[in-house]
Tab-separated table of C-alpha atoms in Angstrom:
chain	number	residue	atom	x	y	z
A	20	UNK	CA	13.188	-31.946	54.759
A	21	UNK	CA	14.362	-32.543	58.308
A	22	UNK	CA	17.872	-34.034	58.851
A	23	UNK	CA	18.479	-37.123	60.980
A	24	UNK	CA	19.771	-35.077	63.922
A	25	UNK	CA	16.425	-33.112	63.768
A	26	UNK	CA	14.444	-36.200	63.657
A	27	UNK	CA	16.232	-37.745	66.591
A	28	UNK	CA	15.647	-34.550	68.525
A	29	UNK	CA	11.973	-34.613	67.838
A	30	UNK	CA	11.965	-38.226	68.766
A	31	UNK	CA	13.597	-37.421	72.000
A	32	UNK	CA	11.267	-34.572	72.798
A	33	UNK	CA	8.379	-37.128	72.128
A	34	UNK	CA	9.701	-39.451	74.455
A	35	UNK	CA	10.290	-37.032	77.209
A	36	UNK	CA	6.811	-35.618	76.882
A	37	UNK	CA	5.064	-38.942	76.964
A	38	UNK	CA	6.947	-40.272	79.871
A	39	UNK	CA	6.307	-37.099	81.919
A	40	UNK	CA	2.592	-38.018	82.069
A	41	UNK	CA	2.679	-41.680	82.900
A	42	UNK	CA	1.852	-40.884	86.550
A	43	UNK	CA	-1.216	-38.997	85.463
A	44	UNK	CA	-2.415	-41.772	83.146
A	45	UNK	CA	-1.839	-44.460	85.849
A	46	UNK	CA	-3.856	-42.314	88.272
A	47	UNK	CA	-6.634	-41.949	85.908
A	48	UNK	CA	-6.749	-45.683	84.986
A	49	UNK	CA	-6.797	-46.696	88.597
A	50	UNK	CA	-9.663	-44.244	89.434
A	51	UNK	CA	-11.633	-45.516	86.451
A	52	UNK	CA	-13.295	-42.162	86.039
A	53	UNK	CA	-14.123	-41.430	82.366
A	54	UNK	CA	-13.507	-37.670	82.788
A	55	UNK	CA	-10.092	-38.037	84.283
A	56	UNK	CA	-9.314	-40.553	81.530
A	57	UNK	CA	-10.397	-38.127	79.064
A	58	UNK	CA	-8.405	-35.405	80.482
A	59	UNK	CA	-5.384	-37.515	80.617
A	60	UNK	CA	-5.575	-38.409	76.993
A	61	UNK	CA	-5.914	-34.768	76.202
A	62	UNK	CA	-3.022	-33.941	78.310
A	63	UNK	CA	-0.830	-36.727	76.685
A	64	UNK	CA	-1.955	-35.381	73.253
A	65	UNK	CA	-1.126	-31.704	74.128
A	66	UNK	CA	2.267	-32.571	75.459
A	67	UNK	CA	3.117	-34.711	72.343
A	68	UNK	CA	2.149	-31.655	70.283
A	69	UNK	CA	4.075	-29.329	72.530
A	70	UNK	CA	7.236	-31.346	72.313
A	71	UNK	CA	6.981	-31.907	68.488
A	72	UNK	CA	6.243	-28.312	67.676
A	73	UNK	CA	6.881	-26.318	70.891
A	74	UNK	CA	6.712	-22.833	69.646
A	75	UNK	CA	3.572	-23.260	67.850
A	76	UNK	CA	1.990	-25.236	70.549
A	77	UNK	CA	2.896	-22.584	73.364
A	78	UNK	CA	0.994	-19.789	71.464
A	79	UNK	CA	-1.918	-22.145	70.652
A	80	UNK	CA	-2.178	-23.183	74.228
A	81	UNK	CA	-1.975	-19.647	75.665
A	82	UNK	CA	-4.789	-18.551	73.205
A	83	UNK	CA	-6.883	-21.577	74.151
A	84	UNK	CA	-6.531	-20.973	77.798
A	85	UNK	CA	-9.027	-18.108	77.201
A	86	UNK	CA	-11.666	-20.931	76.929
A	87	UNK	CA	-10.377	-22.973	79.912
A	88	UNK	CA	-12.837	-22.602	82.945
A	89	UNK	CA	-10.839	-21.628	85.956
A	90	UNK	CA	-10.361	-23.680	89.014
A	91	UNK	CA	-11.560	-27.071	87.493
A	92	UNK	CA	-10.187	-30.341	86.576
A	93	UNK	CA	-9.521	-28.990	83.023
A	94	UNK	CA	-7.638	-26.030	84.461
A	95	UNK	CA	-5.579	-28.299	86.799
A	96	UNK	CA	-4.737	-30.427	83.637
A	97	UNK	CA	-3.543	-27.227	81.865
A	98	UNK	CA	-1.196	-26.536	84.860
A	99	UNK	CA	0.046	-30.018	84.762
A	100	UNK	CA	0.910	-29.660	81.045
A	101	UNK	CA	2.810	-26.379	81.896
A	102	UNK	CA	4.673	-28.187	84.748
A	103	UNK	CA	5.693	-31.146	82.696
A	104	UNK	CA	6.820	-29.146	79.733
A	105	UNK	CA	8.731	-26.725	81.884
A	106	UNK	CA	10.501	-29.517	83.856
A	107	UNK	CA	11.230	-31.546	80.769
A	108	UNK	CA	12.743	-28.664	79.063
A	109	UNK	CA	14.876	-27.924	82.091
A	110	UNK	CA	16.151	-31.424	82.225
A	111	UNK	CA	16.569	-32.017	78.566
A	112	UNK	CA	17.452	-28.823	77.139
A	113	UNK	CA	20.397	-26.377	77.399
A	114	UNK	CA	18.608	-23.331	78.728
A	115	UNK	CA	20.157	-19.872	79.310
A	116	UNK	CA	18.110	-19.882	82.471
A	117	UNK	CA	20.653	-22.251	84.191
A	118	UNK	CA	23.806	-20.180	82.935
A	119	UNK	CA	22.799	-16.638	83.498
A	120	UNK	CA	23.475	-15.969	87.093
A	121	UNK	CA	22.237	-12.280	86.963
A	122	UNK	CA	18.595	-13.323	86.438
A	123	UNK	CA	18.927	-16.947	87.849
A	124	UNK	CA	19.728	-15.803	91.374
A	125	UNK	CA	16.562	-13.721	91.810
A	126	UNK	CA	14.481	-16.458	90.140
A	127	UNK	CA	15.926	-19.131	92.659
A	128	UNK	CA	15.090	-16.759	95.580
A	129	UNK	CA	11.537	-16.328	94.369
A	130	UNK	CA	11.157	-20.127	93.813
A	131	UNK	CA	12.423	-20.836	97.472
A	132	UNK	CA	10.087	-18.095	98.866
A	133	UNK	CA	7.087	-19.572	97.115
A	134	UNK	CA	7.865	-23.060	98.154
A	135	UNK	CA	8.270	-21.790	101.916
A	136	UNK	CA	5.131	-19.864	101.662
A	137	UNK	CA	3.212	-22.880	100.394
A	138	UNK	CA	4.544	-25.122	103.048
A	139	UNK	CA	3.829	-22.601	105.776
A	140	UNK	CA	0.353	-22.258	104.455
A	141	UNK	CA	-0.169	-26.130	104.474
A	142	UNK	CA	1.468	-26.850	107.891
A	143	UNK	CA	1.452	-23.825	110.098
A	144	UNK	CA	-1.433	-21.681	109.037
A	145	UNK	CA	-3.661	-24.652	107.872
A	146	UNK	CA	-4.857	-22.774	105.001
A	147	UNK	CA	-7.599	-24.240	102.780
A	148	UNK	CA	-6.359	-26.216	99.729
A	149	UNK	CA	-8.470	-24.522	97.405
A	150	UNK	CA	-7.280	-21.151	98.543
A	151	UNK	CA	-3.659	-22.391	98.165
A	152	UNK	CA	-4.341	-23.485	94.644
A	153	UNK	CA	-6.012	-20.046	93.821
A	154	UNK	CA	-3.029	-18.072	95.119
A	155	UNK	CA	-0.254	-20.392	93.836
A	156	UNK	CA	-1.791	-21.250	90.396
A	157	UNK	CA	0.016	-18.247	88.571
A	158	UNK	CA	3.364	-19.240	89.906
A	159	UNK	CA	3.435	-22.291	87.696
A	160	UNK	CA	3.565	-19.959	84.645
A	161	UNK	CA	7.193	-19.059	85.560
A	162	UNK	CA	7.937	-22.621	84.177
A	163	UNK	CA	7.111	-21.309	80.635
A	164	UNK	CA	10.318	-19.229	80.992
A	165	UNK	CA	12.455	-22.208	80.620
A	166	UNK	CA	11.380	-23.108	76.980
A	167	UNK	CA	11.193	-19.441	76.006
A	168	UNK	CA	14.604	-18.733	77.183
A	169	UNK	CA	15.946	-21.827	75.516
A	170	UNK	CA	14.773	-20.253	72.126
A	171	UNK	CA	16.553	-16.798	72.709
A	172	UNK	CA	20.020	-17.534	71.288
A	173	UNK	CA	18.684	-17.303	67.729
A	174	UNK	CA	18.977	-14.104	65.869
A	175	UNK	CA	15.222	-13.507	65.280
A	176	UNK	CA	14.239	-14.902	68.609
A	177	UNK	CA	13.429	-11.559	70.260
A	178	UNK	CA	11.387	-10.426	67.195
A	179	UNK	CA	9.488	-13.754	67.358
A	180	UNK	CA	8.653	-13.290	71.098
A	181	UNK	CA	7.572	-9.738	70.664
A	182	UNK	CA	5.326	-10.664	67.564
A	183	UNK	CA	3.712	-13.343	69.545
A	184	UNK	CA	2.946	-11.082	72.316
A	185	UNK	CA	1.349	-8.752	69.863
A	186	UNK	CA	-0.684	-11.502	68.545
A	187	UNK	CA	-2.021	-12.500	71.944
A	188	UNK	CA	-2.808	-8.894	72.808
A	189	UNK	CA	-4.652	-8.469	69.484
A	190	UNK	CA	-6.641	-11.553	70.270
A	191	UNK	CA	-7.509	-10.083	73.506
A	192	UNK	CA	-8.622	-6.823	72.120
A	193	UNK	CA	-10.837	-8.433	69.251
A	194	UNK	CA	-12.587	-10.541	71.783
A	195	UNK	CA	-13.177	-7.576	74.000
A	196	UNK	CA	-14.631	-5.650	71.104
A	197	UNK	CA	-16.858	-8.487	69.886
A	198	UNK	CA	-18.192	-9.180	73.507
A	199	UNK	CA	-18.609	-5.391	74.164
A	200	UNK	CA	-20.743	-4.902	71.099
A	201	UNK	CA	-22.552	-8.074	71.371
A	202	UNK	CA	-23.104	-7.921	75.190
A	203	UNK	CA	-22.459	-11.749	75.494
A	204	UNK	CA	-19.721	-13.804	77.079
A	205	UNK	CA	-17.516	-15.611	74.385
A	206	UNK	CA	-14.813	-16.855	76.792
A	207	UNK	CA	-15.224	-18.685	80.159
A	208	UNK	CA	-12.864	-16.468	82.090
A	209	UNK	CA	-13.205	-12.903	83.179
A	210	UNK	CA	-16.278	-10.579	83.392
A	211	UNK	CA	-18.675	-9.384	80.670
A	212	UNK	CA	-21.326	-7.205	82.434
A	213	UNK	CA	-22.962	-3.777	82.548
A	214	UNK	CA	-20.611	-0.847	83.505
A	215	UNK	CA	-21.006	0.560	87.052
A	216	UNK	CA	-19.580	4.070	87.667
A	217	UNK	CA	-20.073	5.852	90.961
A	218	UNK	CA	-22.626	3.183	91.811
A	219	UNK	CA	-24.492	4.158	88.621
A	220	UNK	CA	-25.795	1.027	86.710
A	221	UNK	CA	-25.186	1.695	82.856
A	222	UNK	CA	-27.132	-0.933	80.804
A	223	UNK	CA	-26.293	0.699	77.457
A	224	UNK	CA	-22.489	0.119	77.989
A	225	UNK	CA	-20.931	-3.274	78.562
A	226	UNK	CA	-17.586	-3.660	80.345
A	227	UNK	CA	-15.231	-6.452	79.262
A	228	UNK	CA	-12.539	-7.791	81.691
A	229	UNK	CA	-10.885	-10.785	80.396
A	230	UNK	CA	-7.238	-11.991	81.093
A	231	UNK	CA	-4.651	-10.801	78.884
A	232	UNK	CA	-4.955	-7.042	78.866
A	233	UNK	CA	-1.209	-6.656	79.881
A	234	UNK	CA	-0.408	-8.449	76.505
A	235	UNK	CA	-2.662	-5.678	74.891
A	236	UNK	CA	-0.772	-3.023	76.845
A	237	UNK	CA	2.507	-4.265	75.558
A	238	UNK	CA	1.304	-4.835	72.143
A	239	UNK	CA	0.159	-1.312	71.555
A	240	UNK	CA	3.288	-0.051	72.971
A	241	UNK	CA	5.308	-2.275	70.707
A	242	UNK	CA	3.232	-1.086	67.689
A	243	UNK	CA	3.709	2.479	68.541
A	244	UNK	CA	7.629	1.961	68.812
A	245	UNK	CA	7.567	0.053	65.409
A	246	UNK	CA	5.746	2.883	63.758
A	247	UNK	CA	8.146	5.552	65.199
A	248	UNK	CA	11.002	3.271	64.072
A	249	UNK	CA	9.695	3.654	60.471
A	250	UNK	CA	8.143	0.018	60.301
A	251	UNK	CA	4.819	0.357	58.489
A	252	UNK	CA	3.464	-3.188	57.978
A	253	UNK	CA	3.271	-6.356	60.105
A	254	UNK	CA	2.037	-9.799	59.649
A	255	UNK	CA	0.009	-10.401	62.744
A	256	UNK	CA	-1.538	-13.840	61.999
A	257	UNK	CA	1.569	-15.669	61.039
A	258	UNK	CA	2.015	-18.364	63.709
A	259	UNK	CA	4.718	-20.276	61.808
A	260	UNK	CA	2.256	-22.235	59.809
A	261	UNK	CA	2.350	-19.839	56.898
A	262	UNK	CA	-1.414	-20.316	56.435
A	263	UNK	CA	-2.384	-16.678	56.636
A	264	UNK	CA	0.517	-14.364	55.766
A	265	UNK	CA	-1.146	-10.903	55.036
A	266	UNK	CA	0.649	-7.604	55.303
A	267	UNK	CA	-1.437	-5.404	57.584
A	268	UNK	CA	-0.788	-1.736	58.250
A	269	UNK	CA	0.391	-1.111	61.713
A	270	UNK	CA	-1.872	1.820	62.259
A	271	UNK	CA	-4.830	-0.650	61.642
A	272	UNK	CA	-3.381	-2.941	64.356
A	273	UNK	CA	-2.874	0.005	66.708
A	274	UNK	CA	-6.617	1.103	66.184
A	275	UNK	CA	-7.704	-2.465	66.946
A	276	UNK	CA	-5.662	-2.702	70.135
A	277	UNK	CA	-6.810	0.894	71.345
A	278	UNK	CA	-10.537	-0.073	70.754
A	279	UNK	CA	-10.182	-3.246	72.653
A	280	UNK	CA	-8.351	-1.356	75.543
A	281	UNK	CA	-11.189	1.180	75.608
A	282	UNK	CA	-13.867	-1.732	75.998
A	283	UNK	CA	-12.154	-2.880	79.099
A	284	UNK	CA	-13.214	0.569	80.751
A	285	UNK	CA	-10.391	0.171	83.397
A	286	UNK	CA	-9.403	3.457	84.255
A	287	UNK	CA	-5.968	2.177	85.624
A	288	UNK	CA	-5.385	0.340	82.365
A	289	UNK	CA	-6.252	3.458	80.371
A	290	UNK	CA	-3.837	5.609	82.536
A	291	UNK	CA	-0.832	3.259	82.531
A	292	UNK	CA	-1.177	2.425	78.876
A	293	UNK	CA	-1.022	6.104	78.128
A	294	UNK	CA	2.057	6.391	80.364
A	295	UNK	CA	3.657	3.323	78.596
A	296	UNK	CA	2.990	5.062	75.181
A	297	UNK	CA	4.337	8.396	76.292
A	298	UNK	CA	7.528	6.869	77.596
A	299	UNK	CA	8.038	4.923	74.492
A	300	UNK	CA	7.406	7.965	72.273
A	301	UNK	CA	9.701	10.218	74.315
A	302	UNK	CA	12.649	8.024	73.521
A	303	UNK	CA	12.439	8.942	69.796
A	304	UNK	CA	12.938	12.772	70.415
A	305	UNK	CA	10.695	15.631	69.696
A	306	UNK	CA	10.230	14.594	66.013
A	307	UNK	CA	9.110	11.020	67.125
A	308	UNK	CA	6.913	12.327	69.792
A	309	UNK	CA	5.295	14.593	67.332
A	310	UNK	CA	4.778	11.885	64.774
A	311	UNK	CA	3.183	9.732	67.559
A	312	UNK	CA	0.628	12.464	68.372
A	313	UNK	CA	-0.181	12.929	64.869
A	314	UNK	CA	-0.681	9.297	64.126
A	315	UNK	CA	-2.831	8.896	67.211
A	316	UNK	CA	-5.038	11.733	66.318
A	317	UNK	CA	-6.170	9.973	62.938
A	318	UNK	CA	-7.647	6.647	64.457
A	319	UNK	CA	-8.832	8.713	67.623
A	320	UNK	CA	-10.981	10.980	65.391
A	321	UNK	CA	-12.166	8.121	63.153
A	322	UNK	CA	-12.977	5.838	66.298
A	323	UNK	CA	-14.835	8.582	68.031
A	324	UNK	CA	-16.894	9.320	64.917
A	325	UNK	CA	-17.604	5.533	64.534
A	326	UNK	CA	-18.833	5.388	68.246
A	327	UNK	CA	-20.923	8.434	67.826
A	328	UNK	CA	-22.748	6.515	65.091
A	329	UNK	CA	-22.637	2.962	66.319
A	330	UNK	CA	-22.996	3.550	70.166
A	331	UNK	CA	-23.446	7.351	70.969
A	332	UNK	CA	-24.079	6.659	74.706
A	333	UNK	CA	-20.454	5.170	74.923
A	334	UNK	CA	-18.895	8.626	74.398
A	335	UNK	CA	-20.815	10.112	77.395
A	336	UNK	CA	-19.778	6.884	79.265
A	337	UNK	CA	-16.038	7.324	78.574
A	338	UNK	CA	-16.156	11.103	79.714
A	339	UNK	CA	-17.970	10.067	82.849
A	340	UNK	CA	-15.627	7.131	83.408
A	341	UNK	CA	-12.523	9.431	83.162
A	342	UNK	CA	-13.843	12.426	85.100
A	343	UNK	CA	-15.471	10.450	88.061
A	344	UNK	CA	-11.930	9.380	89.515
A	345	UNK	CA	-11.780	12.336	91.866
A	346	UNK	CA	-15.444	11.938	93.056
A	347	UNK	CA	-15.326	8.286	93.990
A	348	UNK	CA	-14.834	7.401	97.527
A	349	UNK	CA	-16.499	5.837	100.702
A	350	UNK	CA	-17.933	2.523	101.278
A	351	UNK	CA	-19.507	0.976	98.350
A	352	UNK	CA	-17.336	2.614	95.626
A	353	UNK	CA	-14.407	1.118	93.934
A	354	UNK	CA	-11.915	3.399	95.578
A	355	UNK	CA	-13.644	2.843	99.014
A	356	UNK	CA	-13.226	-0.968	98.871
A	357	UNK	CA	-9.470	-0.600	97.727
A	358	UNK	CA	-8.873	1.684	100.614
A	359	UNK	CA	-10.432	-0.699	103.016
A	360	UNK	CA	-8.217	-3.539	101.543
A	361	UNK	CA	-5.121	-1.361	102.112
A	362	UNK	CA	-5.986	-0.677	105.763
A	363	UNK	CA	-6.675	-4.369	106.567
A	364	UNK	CA	-3.633	-5.664	104.581
A	365	UNK	CA	-1.300	-3.356	106.531
A	366	UNK	CA	-2.787	-4.577	109.745
A	367	UNK	CA	-2.085	-8.093	108.644
A	368	UNK	CA	1.478	-7.268	107.843
A	369	UNK	CA	2.082	-5.464	111.021
A	370	UNK	CA	0.571	-8.324	112.964
A	371	UNK	CA	2.891	-10.853	111.249
A	372	UNK	CA	6.183	-8.923	111.323
A	373	UNK	CA	5.896	-8.348	107.459
A	374	UNK	CA	6.019	-12.115	106.973
A	375	UNK	CA	2.511	-12.327	105.770
A	376	UNK	CA	-0.356	-14.767	105.921
A	377	UNK	CA	1.274	-17.593	103.737
A	378	UNK	CA	0.045	-18.998	100.454
A	379	UNK	CA	-3.806	-19.086	100.511
A	380	UNK	CA	-4.100	-17.383	103.757
A	381	UNK	CA	-6.855	-14.947	104.926
A	382	UNK	CA	-5.668	-11.405	105.787
A	383	UNK	CA	-9.192	-10.280	106.934
A	384	UNK	CA	-12.490	-11.264	108.186
A	385	UNK	CA	-15.502	-12.200	106.032
A	386	UNK	CA	-17.580	-9.198	105.293
A	387	UNK	CA	-21.288	-9.720	104.685
A	388	UNK	CA	-21.313	-6.819	102.391
A	389	UNK	CA	-19.099	-8.644	100.136
A	390	UNK	CA	-20.792	-11.997	100.204
A	391	UNK	CA	-21.180	-12.305	96.482
A	392	UNK	CA	-17.366	-12.183	96.270
A	393	UNK	CA	-16.363	-14.953	98.733
A	394	UNK	CA	-12.626	-14.554	97.775
A	395	UNK	CA	-12.292	-11.061	99.175
A	396	UNK	CA	-10.790	-12.563	102.333
A	397	UNK	CA	-7.648	-13.494	100.541
A	398	UNK	CA	-7.791	-11.230	97.432
A	399	UNK	CA	-6.699	-7.622	97.249
A	400	UNK	CA	-6.566	-5.322	94.206
A	401	UNK	CA	-3.231	-3.939	95.141
A	402	UNK	CA	-0.773	-6.530	93.539
A	403	UNK	CA	2.047	-5.588	95.476
A	404	UNK	CA	0.255	-5.801	98.743
A	405	UNK	CA	-1.256	-9.121	97.585
A	406	UNK	CA	2.347	-10.432	96.768
A	407	UNK	CA	3.676	-9.413	100.121
A	408	UNK	CA	0.878	-10.706	102.132
A	409	UNK	CA	1.452	-14.121	100.514
A	410	UNK	CA	5.274	-14.202	100.011
A	411	UNK	CA	6.276	-11.773	102.766
A	412	UNK	CA	8.300	-8.750	102.414
A	413	UNK	CA	11.356	-10.862	101.036
A	414	UNK	CA	9.183	-12.185	98.231
A	415	UNK	CA	8.296	-8.499	97.325
A	416	UNK	CA	11.949	-7.453	97.360
A	417	UNK	CA	12.985	-10.513	95.413
A	418	UNK	CA	10.442	-9.504	92.685
A	419	UNK	CA	11.828	-5.902	92.629
A	420	UNK	CA	15.255	-7.318	92.340
A	421	UNK	CA	14.402	-9.524	89.426
A	422	UNK	CA	12.578	-6.553	87.738
A	423	UNK	CA	15.536	-4.407	88.139
A	424	UNK	CA	17.890	-6.945	86.512
A	425	UNK	CA	15.609	-7.485	83.744
A	426	UNK	CA	14.856	-3.789	82.854
A	427	UNK	CA	18.581	-2.881	83.177
A	428	UNK	CA	19.697	-5.735	81.050
A	429	UNK	CA	17.288	-4.807	78.299
A	430	UNK	CA	17.996	-1.103	78.434
A	431	UNK	CA	21.819	-1.096	78.404
A	432	UNK	CA	22.132	-3.983	75.795
A	433	UNK	CA	23.372	-2.739	72.302
A	434	UNK	CA	20.641	-2.849	69.656
A	435	UNK	CA	21.702	-3.996	66.089
A	436	UNK	CA	18.689	-2.354	64.179
A	437	UNK	CA	15.489	-0.275	64.476
A	438	UNK	CA	13.384	-3.404	65.152
A	439	UNK	CA	15.711	-4.341	68.281
A	440	UNK	CA	15.657	-0.868	69.430
A	441	UNK	CA	11.820	-0.717	69.259
A	442	UNK	CA	11.527	-3.969	71.132
A	443	UNK	CA	13.956	-2.754	73.900
A	444	UNK	CA	12.074	0.596	74.282
A	445	UNK	CA	8.683	-1.281	74.558
A	446	UNK	CA	10.041	-3.763	77.121
A	447	UNK	CA	11.295	-0.870	79.417
A	448	UNK	CA	8.176	1.357	78.908
A	449	UNK	CA	5.841	-1.488	79.483
A	450	UNK	CA	7.789	-2.788	82.641
A	451	UNK	CA	7.472	0.729	84.122
A	452	UNK	CA	3.853	0.895	83.481
A	453	UNK	CA	3.393	-2.706	84.729
A	454	UNK	CA	4.863	-1.618	88.005
A	455	UNK	CA	2.487	1.277	88.339
A	456	UNK	CA	-0.621	-0.726	87.377
A	457	UNK	CA	-0.188	-3.280	90.007
A	458	UNK	CA	-0.911	-0.793	92.716
A	459	UNK	CA	-4.666	-0.870	91.597
A	460	UNK	CA	-4.916	-4.336	90.075
A	461	UNK	CA	-3.052	-7.423	90.919
A	462	UNK	CA	-1.635	-8.441	87.616
A	463	UNK	CA	1.593	-9.849	89.160
A	464	UNK	CA	-0.706	-12.350	90.978
A	465	UNK	CA	-2.716	-13.299	87.971
A	466	UNK	CA	-1.556	-15.920	85.480
A	467	UNK	CA	-1.832	-13.711	82.433
A	468	UNK	CA	-0.329	-10.770	84.110
A	469	UNK	CA	2.549	-12.728	85.344
A	470	UNK	CA	2.896	-14.327	81.976
A	471	UNK	CA	3.460	-10.940	80.278
A	472	UNK	CA	6.391	-10.505	82.532
A	473	UNK	CA	7.796	-13.851	81.866
A	474	UNK	CA	7.894	-12.950	78.169
A	475	UNK	CA	9.829	-9.704	79.175
A	476	UNK	CA	12.280	-11.951	81.106
A	477	UNK	CA	12.855	-14.209	78.247
A	478	UNK	CA	13.518	-11.311	75.997
A	479	UNK	CA	16.118	-10.012	78.533
A	480	UNK	CA	18.141	-13.306	78.088
A	481	UNK	CA	18.572	-12.402	74.344
A	482	UNK	CA	19.593	-8.855	74.994
A	483	UNK	CA	22.078	-10.147	77.784
A	484	UNK	CA	23.544	-12.509	75.124
A	485	UNK	CA	24.078	-9.651	72.725
A	486	UNK	CA	25.802	-7.672	75.408
A	487	UNK	CA	28.093	-10.450	76.117
A	488	UNK	CA	28.732	-10.969	72.513
A	489	UNK	CA	29.978	-7.317	72.284
A	490	UNK	CA	27.649	-6.183	69.327
A	491	UNK	CA	28.023	-2.497	70.358
A	492	UNK	CA	30.453	-1.979	67.439
A	493	UNK	CA	27.900	-3.359	64.947
A	494	UNK	CA	25.512	-0.711	65.515
A	495	UNK	CA	24.701	2.346	63.084
A	496	UNK	CA	26.583	5.193	64.478
A	497	UNK	CA	23.986	7.969	64.253
A	498	UNK	CA	22.099	9.999	66.692
A	499	UNK	CA	18.849	8.565	66.371
A	500	UNK	CA	20.217	5.003	66.859
A	501	UNK	CA	21.934	6.089	70.101
A	502	UNK	CA	18.748	8.022	71.521
A	503	UNK	CA	17.534	5.216	73.567
A	504	UNK	CA	21.121	4.418	74.994
A	505	UNK	CA	21.445	8.096	75.816
A	506	UNK	CA	18.332	8.304	78.118
A	507	UNK	CA	16.979	5.663	80.357
A	508	UNK	CA	19.683	3.039	80.034
A	509	UNK	CA	22.487	5.497	80.635
A	510	UNK	CA	20.830	6.332	83.927
A	511	UNK	CA	20.365	2.667	84.561
A	512	UNK	CA	24.002	1.758	83.901
A	513	UNK	CA	25.131	4.305	86.603
A	514	UNK	CA	23.363	2.446	89.357
């Protein structure tokens, strides 16, 4: 039963959400285009749901975005919902984003640089509008940080955020496994196609590249940390509706996440996921590291045995995929194209005095060998090069500044229990792996990759609040509780 204050608060959110889309409704009515009117009504319904039940609506919206076709009117409507919700929460909600200068300052610098880059692309560089939208679209997802941060003061908020990230990562992996086994596309975004390794076409193995695998990387790191922290069960499907509330062994969740990551067949994803897991396991000492290796061995053996029965060719493909890294090179190979992108990207930065080409700008000429991929003139696989080309060297440094503040805040904050300690370890381990994986794939310039980092930033507000509240004295004083504070955080605190 809601109180009068709660009803008034919900009514206020409803009014704010409805008023924020009046311009869209007016434009649709004037245009008299049925499809735009339908999109406007859908946007109004989504915003009303978002402001009435913000937490549930946000997660369902993120899950539904797997099925939203990119760069269409529907996609633009989804971006509008994010913009309206973010701005409305900023104006009508007390958010830690506005009060925490340590994280607010780099965010403001990034916002100013993104604005300047967009204006430069429009006015000086005369870049195409569709290219500007493609490059600038992910930055709208920073607005989701505003409602996420508004929920962090509650005691259970950081566990809620980590569990939701695990849910999204688990959905990604389940979709990857189903599509990989069936060989058919279920979601509109991403790639589901036969695997190519060293220019060898494998029709027996399907590679699944869909958005959201950064959530899967965090999820498997989080589940590993929870297991090492002696948590055995989890409720992965509880979205707040209390419809499905089953306790599932964490080892089963871990196996599902690992299988989904395997079906991605991305060597960079495999490598940096392993790095994230090793960093997390190392924080629990030799015994924890030994337990981690023992737990991994069981699902690994069972999984390999299952693959040997269901898809025997896949084992050979996995081995070839791992061992072929050193042999790839030259024009036409994955490494060769990336090397060419690096060379031309460096030339573009040198010619612009590290100021880049602006939002939507082309950093190289059209290559007929890549005619099937027309975005190759604005896209590069190196995420940090991509970011620098669009936002200049100053944008790159601003992101590093923000990342440093976030990681340091999480690592040095006191943890009250094993769950918070596991979440802190997962955030730091994932952030370091996220830094590395962007050298080979532009997760920081993709909406789901950036969104993962936005969730990490939201959790940083929670840990910064704990540091301000001085909860260090409430921690259990035993060597294992202090293990994480005695390794990475202590080094970060000295800087």
